[in-house]
Amino acid sequence: MTGSGPWRAPPAQAAGRPPDDVHAAWVLWLAATGFALIGMLLNSATARFADLPVATRDGFRAAIENAGEAGLSVEALFTAALVVGAVLAVLASVVTVWLAFRLRAGRGWARTMLDIVAIFLVVDAVSVVIGVFGGVAVAGQRGEIVSFAVFSLQILAGLCAATAVWRQHTAEAMAFTAGGVRAGE
């Protein structure tokens, strides 16, 4: 059999589809975004002020006292920061998914922007690994299982992002995203 029949997909360029490496990078970006978003939302939902290192808690309290605002509660500000962080995580996820779709459409600028996103996810994953093995990352009041889930999601997001960057920089993917405007866009 020489490539005819329903069991054989047509070449990516002939069908107007992205090459396999670009498609794989797209899937990996969707996975990385999902892992990062779930991890951040889980972290925001379960983090407690008491779980912070003592020096960080003291720094927060000193900043509140120096502000001279008696009505401010450190715990309330911490909760507000978690809510703002969760909202920013959702917005960053939406932008990352949009960039992944632009990559899949053959946009080289989207590849460059996703490279920048990958830097943040990989650095986050590496810092988690260093924190866990260095003894800095602790479960705190939320428990070991939830902490393990949050740490695992952060690491998975970084691994998916790093692999996506590798796949979106292969020769075939670079040729696909180096062109101009694609048909249908």
PDB file of C-alpha atoms in Angstrom:
ATOM      1  CA  MET A   1       0.000   0.000   0.000  1.00  0.00           C
ATOM      2  CA  THR A   2       1.449   3.328  -0.979  1.00  0.00           C
ATOM      3  CA  GLY A   3      -0.506   5.810   1.048  1.00  0.00           C
ATOM      4  CA  SER A   4      -3.993   5.609  -0.332  1.00  0.00           C
ATOM      5  CA  GLY A   5      -7.084   4.729   1.640  1.00  0.00           C
ATOM      6  CA  PRO A   6      -8.855   6.084   4.691  1.00  0.00           C
ATOM      7  CA  TRP A   7      -6.272   4.785   7.188  1.00  0.00           C
ATOM      8  CA  ARG A   8      -3.540   7.109   5.970  1.00  0.00           C
ATOM      9  CA  ALA A   9      -3.712  10.804   6.735  1.00  0.00           C
ATOM     10  CA  PRO A  10      -2.753  13.223   3.967  1.00  0.00           C
ATOM     11  CA  PRO A  11       0.431  15.242   4.381  1.00  0.00           C
ATOM     12  CA  ALA A  12      -0.056  18.193   6.718  1.00  0.00           C
ATOM     13  CA  GLN A  13       0.815  20.871   4.177  1.00  0.00           C
ATOM     14  CA  ALA A  14      -1.353  19.376   1.431  1.00  0.00           C
ATOM     15  CA  ALA A  15      -4.407  19.298   3.697  1.00  0.00           C
ATOM     16  CA  GLY A  16      -3.769  22.791   5.127  1.00  0.00           C
ATOM     17  CA  ARG A  17      -3.151  21.306   8.557  1.00  0.00           C
ATOM     18  CA  PRO A  18      -0.188  22.149  10.743  1.00  0.00           C
ATOM     19  CA  PRO A  19       2.738  19.721  10.809  1.00  0.00           C
ATOM     20  CA  ASP A  20       2.780  17.035  13.491  1.00  0.00           C
ATOM     21  CA  ASP A  21       5.319  18.950  15.601  1.00  0.00           C
ATOM     22  CA  VAL A  22       3.135  22.061  15.663  1.00  0.00           C
ATOM     23  CA  HIS A  23       0.076  19.980  16.511  1.00  0.00           C
ATOM     24  CA  ALA A  24       2.000  18.246  19.308  1.00  0.00           C
ATOM     25  CA  ALA A  25       3.190  21.624  20.637  1.00  0.00           C
ATOM     26  CA  TRP A  26      -0.412  22.869  20.558  1.00  0.00           C
ATOM     27  CA  VAL A  27      -1.626  19.868  22.569  1.00  0.00           C
ATOM     28  CA  LEU A  28       1.250  20.286  25.021  1.00  0.00           C
ATOM     29  CA  TRP A  29       0.422  23.981  25.458  1.00  0.00           C
ATOM     30  CA  LEU A  30      -3.183  23.142  26.213  1.00  0.00           C
ATOM     31  CA  ALA A  31      -2.021  20.560  28.769  1.00  0.00           C
ATOM     32  CA  ALA A  32       0.522  22.953  30.326  1.00  0.00           C
ATOM     33  CA  THR A  33      -2.129  25.641  30.613  1.00  0.00           C
ATOM     34  CA  GLY A  34      -4.593  23.242  32.214  1.00  0.00           C
ATOM     35  CA  PHE A  35      -2.042  21.937  34.710  1.00  0.00           C
ATOM     36  CA  ALA A  36      -0.877  25.453  35.628  1.00  0.00           C
ATOM     37  CA  LEU A  37      -4.408  26.811  36.001  1.00  0.00           C
ATOM     38  CA  ILE A  38      -5.664  23.916  38.108  1.00  0.00           C
ATOM     39  CA  GLY A  39      -2.539  24.101  40.270  1.00  0.00           C
ATOM     40  CA  MET A  40      -2.919  27.836  40.822  1.00  0.00           C
ATOM     41  CA  LEU A  41      -6.620  27.623  41.601  1.00  0.00           C
ATOM     42  CA  LEU A  42      -6.033  24.715  43.987  1.00  0.00           C
ATOM     43  CA  ASN A  43      -3.228  26.646  45.639  1.00  0.00           C
ATOM     44  CA  SER A  44      -5.409  29.759  45.966  1.00  0.00           C
ATOM     45  CA  ALA A  45      -8.251  27.748  47.450  1.00  0.00           C
ATOM     46  CA  THR A  46      -6.110  25.963  50.035  1.00  0.00           C
ATOM     47  CA  ALA A  47      -3.264  28.354  50.950  1.00  0.00           C
ATOM     48  CA  ARG A  48      -3.299  29.825  54.444  1.00  0.00           C
ATOM     49  CA  PHE A  49      -1.372  32.762  55.861  1.00  0.00           C
ATOM     50  CA  ALA A  50      -0.072  30.511  58.647  1.00  0.00           C
ATOM     51  CA  ASP A  51       1.603  28.303  56.006  1.00  0.00           C
ATOM     52  CA  LEU A  52       3.991  31.085  54.980  1.00  0.00           C
ATOM     53  CA  PRO A  53       7.522  31.045  56.368  1.00  0.00           C
ATOM     54  CA  VAL A  54       7.901  33.024  59.599  1.00  0.00           C
ATOM     55  CA  ALA A  55      10.100  35.683  57.971  1.00  0.00           C
ATOM     56  CA  THR A  56       7.489  36.267  55.259  1.00  0.00           C
ATOM     57  CA  ARG A  57       4.662  36.539  57.774  1.00  0.00           C
ATOM     58  CA  ASP A  58       6.699  38.987  59.836  1.00  0.00           C
ATOM     59  CA  GLY A  59       7.446  41.021  56.718  1.00  0.00           C
ATOM     60  CA  PHE A  60       3.736  41.220  55.879  1.00  0.00           C
ATOM     61  CA  ARG A  61       2.885  42.311  59.390  1.00  0.00           C
ATOM     62  CA  ALA A  62       5.653  44.940  59.426  1.00  0.00           C
ATOM     63  CA  ALA A  63       4.462  46.327  56.086  1.00  0.00           C
ATOM     64  CA  ILE A  64       0.910  46.657  57.424  1.00  0.00           C
ATOM     65  CA  GLU A  65       2.109  48.357  60.591  1.00  0.00           C
ATOM     66  CA  ASN A  66       4.320  50.760  58.622  1.00  0.00           C
ATOM     67  CA  ALA A  67       1.355  51.665  56.416  1.00  0.00           C
ATOM     68  CA  GLY A  68      -0.289  53.093  59.509  1.00  0.00           C
ATOM     69  CA  GLU A  69      -3.702  51.705  58.575  1.00  0.00           C
ATOM     70  CA  ALA A  70      -5.269  50.227  61.698  1.00  0.00           C
ATOM     71  CA  GLY A  71      -8.228  48.716  59.830  1.00  0.00           C
ATOM     72  CA  LEU A  72      -6.109  46.449  57.645  1.00  0.00           C
ATOM     73  CA  SER A  73      -5.942  42.781  58.486  1.00  0.00           C
ATOM     74  CA  VAL A  74      -2.947  40.787  57.317  1.00  0.00           C
ATOM     75  CA  GLU A  75      -5.094  37.717  56.771  1.00  0.00           C
ATOM     76  CA  ALA A  76      -7.658  39.725  54.762  1.00  0.00           C
ATOM     77  CA  LEU A  77      -4.912  41.151  52.548  1.00  0.00           C
ATOM     78  CA  PHE A  78      -3.469  37.686  52.077  1.00  0.00           C
ATOM     79  CA  THR A  79      -6.888  36.392  51.006  1.00  0.00           C
ATOM     80  CA  ALA A  80      -7.293  39.333  48.625  1.00  0.00           C
ATOM     81  CA  ALA A  81      -3.883  38.574  47.123  1.00  0.00           C
ATOM     82  CA  LEU A  82      -4.940  34.951  46.570  1.00  0.00           C
ATOM     83  CA  VAL A  83      -8.122  36.091  44.802  1.00  0.00           C
ATOM     84  CA  VAL A  84      -6.183  38.524  42.604  1.00  0.00           C
ATOM     85  CA  GLY A  85      -3.679  35.749  41.854  1.00  0.00           C
ATOM     86  CA  ALA A  86      -6.466  33.375  40.836  1.00  0.00           C
ATOM     87  CA  VAL A  87      -8.017  35.986  38.531  1.00  0.00           C
ATOM     88  CA  LEU A  88      -4.631  36.686  36.950  1.00  0.00           C
ATOM     89  CA  ALA A  89      -4.074  32.943  36.500  1.00  0.00           C
ATOM     90  CA  VAL A  90      -7.369  32.648  34.617  1.00  0.00           C
ATOM     91  CA  LEU A  91      -6.474  35.621  32.403  1.00  0.00           C
ATOM     92  CA  ALA A  92      -2.978  34.248  31.725  1.00  0.00           C
ATOM     93  CA  SER A  93      -4.502  30.884  30.842  1.00  0.00           C
ATOM     94  CA  VAL A  94      -6.914  32.459  28.377  1.00  0.00           C
ATOM     95  CA  VAL A  95      -4.063  34.350  26.690  1.00  0.00           C
ATOM     96  CA  THR A  96      -1.874  31.225  26.590  1.00  0.00           C
ATOM     97  CA  VAL A  97      -4.617  29.142  24.983  1.00  0.00           C
ATOM     98  CA  TRP A  98      -5.207  31.915  22.443  1.00  0.00           C
ATOM     99  CA  LEU A  99      -1.462  31.985  21.671  1.00  0.00           C
ATOM    100  CA  ALA A 100      -1.471  28.199  21.260  1.00  0.00           C
ATOM    101  CA  PHE A 101      -4.236  28.507  18.670  1.00  0.00           C
ATOM    102  CA  ARG A 102      -2.267  31.250  16.898  1.00  0.00           C
ATOM    103  CA  LEU A 103       0.757  28.926  16.861  1.00  0.00           C
ATOM    104  CA  ARG A 104      -1.380  26.205  15.351  1.00  0.00           C
ATOM    105  CA  ALA A 105      -2.467  28.697  12.685  1.00  0.00           C
ATOM    106  CA  GLY A 106       1.174  29.234  11.752  1.00  0.00           C
ATOM    107  CA  ARG A 107       1.979  32.498  13.491  1.00  0.00           C
ATOM    108  CA  GLY A 108       5.667  32.846  14.290  1.00  0.00           C
ATOM    109  CA  TRP A 109       5.058  35.692  16.752  1.00  0.00           C
ATOM    110  CA  ALA A 110       2.842  33.352  18.794  1.00  0.00           C
ATOM    111  CA  ARG A 111       5.715  30.880  18.997  1.00  0.00           C
ATOM    112  CA  THR A 112       7.932  33.656  20.368  1.00  0.00           C
ATOM    113  CA  MET A 113       5.328  34.700  22.938  1.00  0.00           C
ATOM    114  CA  LEU A 114       4.863  31.084  24.025  1.00  0.00           C
ATOM    115  CA  ASP A 115       8.632  30.827  24.484  1.00  0.00           C
ATOM    116  CA  ILE A 116       8.322  33.632  27.036  1.00  0.00           C
ATOM    117  CA  VAL A 117       5.411  31.900  28.776  1.00  0.00           C
ATOM    118  CA  ALA A 118       7.509  28.724  28.923  1.00  0.00           C
ATOM    119  CA  ILE A 119      10.275  30.550  30.763  1.00  0.00           C
ATOM    120  CA  PHE A 120       7.878  31.356  33.599  1.00  0.00           C
ATOM    121  CA  LEU A 121       6.429  27.832  33.762  1.00  0.00           C
ATOM    122  CA  VAL A 122       9.823  26.124  33.647  1.00  0.00           C
ATOM    123  CA  VAL A 123      11.328  28.448  36.271  1.00  0.00           C
ATOM    124  CA  ASP A 124       8.283  27.791  38.472  1.00  0.00           C
ATOM    125  CA  ALA A 125       8.689  24.025  38.050  1.00  0.00           C
ATOM    126  CA  VAL A 126      12.409  24.167  38.803  1.00  0.00           C
ATOM    127  CA  SER A 127      11.812  26.309  41.890  1.00  0.00           C
ATOM    128  CA  VAL A 128       9.250  23.782  43.141  1.00  0.00           C
ATOM    129  CA  VAL A 129      11.714  20.925  42.671  1.00  0.00           C
ATOM    130  CA  ILE A 130      14.443  22.882  44.455  1.00  0.00           C
ATOM    131  CA  GLY A 131      12.014  23.822  47.232  1.00  0.00           C
ATOM    132  CA  VAL A 132      10.844  20.261  47.729  1.00  0.00           C
ATOM    133  CA  PHE A 133      14.302  18.728  47.749  1.00  0.00           C
ATOM    134  CA  GLY A 134      15.770  21.653  49.678  1.00  0.00           C
ATOM    135  CA  GLY A 135      13.179  21.269  52.403  1.00  0.00           C
ATOM    136  CA  VAL A 136      11.717  24.744  51.880  1.00  0.00           C
ATOM    137  CA  ALA A 137       8.361  23.593  50.508  1.00  0.00           C
ATOM    138  CA  VAL A 138       6.169  22.238  53.279  1.00  0.00           C
ATOM    139  CA  ALA A 139       2.588  21.052  53.418  1.00  0.00           C
ATOM    140  CA  GLY A 140       1.458  23.396  56.162  1.00  0.00           C
ATOM    141  CA  GLN A 141      -2.161  23.285  57.247  1.00  0.00           C
ATOM    142  CA  ARG A 142      -3.533  22.178  53.895  1.00  0.00           C
ATOM    143  CA  GLY A 143      -2.015  18.731  54.150  1.00  0.00           C
ATOM    144  CA  GLU A 144       0.484  16.661  52.290  1.00  0.00           C
ATOM    145  CA  ILE A 145      -1.881  15.321  49.617  1.00  0.00           C
ATOM    146  CA  VAL A 146      -3.063  18.753  48.477  1.00  0.00           C
ATOM    147  CA  SER A 147       0.500  20.099  48.583  1.00  0.00           C
ATOM    148  CA  PHE A 148       1.681  17.123  46.558  1.00  0.00           C
ATOM    149  CA  ALA A 149      -1.064  17.791  43.991  1.00  0.00           C
ATOM    150  CA  VAL A 150      -0.170  21.498  43.722  1.00  0.00           C
ATOM    151  CA  PHE A 151       3.552  20.770  43.394  1.00  0.00           C
ATOM    152  CA  SER A 152       2.918  18.001  40.844  1.00  0.00           C
ATOM    153  CA  LEU A 153       0.713  20.241  38.713  1.00  0.00           C
ATOM    154  CA  GLN A 154       3.362  22.967  38.702  1.00  0.00           C
ATOM    155  CA  ILE A 155       6.043  20.496  37.657  1.00  0.00           C
ATOM    156  CA  LEU A 156       3.831  18.943  34.962  1.00  0.00           C
ATOM    157  CA  ALA A 157       3.039  22.399  33.567  1.00  0.00           C
ATOM    158  CA  GLY A 158       6.753  23.168  33.306  1.00  0.00           C
ATOM    159  CA  LEU A 159       7.542  19.840  31.664  1.00  0.00           C
ATOM    160  CA  CYS A 160       4.737  20.248  29.119  1.00  0.00           C
ATOM    161  CA  ALA A 161       5.846  23.810  28.341  1.00  0.00           C
ATOM    162  CA  ALA A 162       9.476  22.784  27.885  1.00  0.00           C
ATOM    163  CA  THR A 163       8.493  19.923  25.593  1.00  0.00           C
ATOM    164  CA  ALA A 164       6.154  22.212  23.629  1.00  0.00           C
ATOM    165  CA  VAL A 165       9.000  24.670  23.064  1.00  0.00           C
ATOM    166  CA  TRP A 166      11.197  21.859  21.808  1.00  0.00           C
ATOM    167  CA  ARG A 167       8.452  20.658  19.406  1.00  0.00           C
ATOM    168  CA  GLN A 168       7.631  24.156  18.131  1.00  0.00           C
ATOM    169  CA  HIS A 169      11.289  24.766  17.260  1.00  0.00           C
ATOM    170  CA  THR A 170      11.875  21.751  15.027  1.00  0.00           C
ATOM    171  CA  ALA A 171      12.775  22.471  11.412  1.00  0.00           C
ATOM    172  CA  GLU A 172       9.315  21.494  10.161  1.00  0.00           C
ATOM    173  CA  ALA A 173       7.569  23.667  12.753  1.00  0.00           C
ATOM    174  CA  MET A 174       9.864  26.620  12.098  1.00  0.00           C
ATOM    175  CA  ALA A 175       9.190  26.391   8.365  1.00  0.00           C
ATOM    176  CA  PHE A 176       5.443  26.294   9.012  1.00  0.00           C
ATOM    177  CA  THR A 177       5.482  29.351  11.275  1.00  0.00           C
ATOM    178  CA  ALA A 178       7.967  31.340   9.166  1.00  0.00           C
ATOM    179  CA  GLY A 179       5.432  31.957   6.391  1.00  0.00           C
ATOM    180  CA  GLY A 180       2.987  34.800   6.055  1.00  0.00           C
ATOM    181  CA  VAL A 181      -0.763  34.707   6.499  1.00  0.00           C
ATOM    182  CA  ARG A 182      -2.275  31.231   6.222  1.00  0.00           C
ATOM    183  CA  ALA A 183      -5.358  30.438   4.174  1.00  0.00           C
ATOM    184  CA  GLY A 184      -8.560  30.827   6.123  1.00  0.00           C
ATOM    185  CA  GLU A 185      -7.073  33.255   8.672  1.00  0.00           C
TER     186      GLU A 185
END
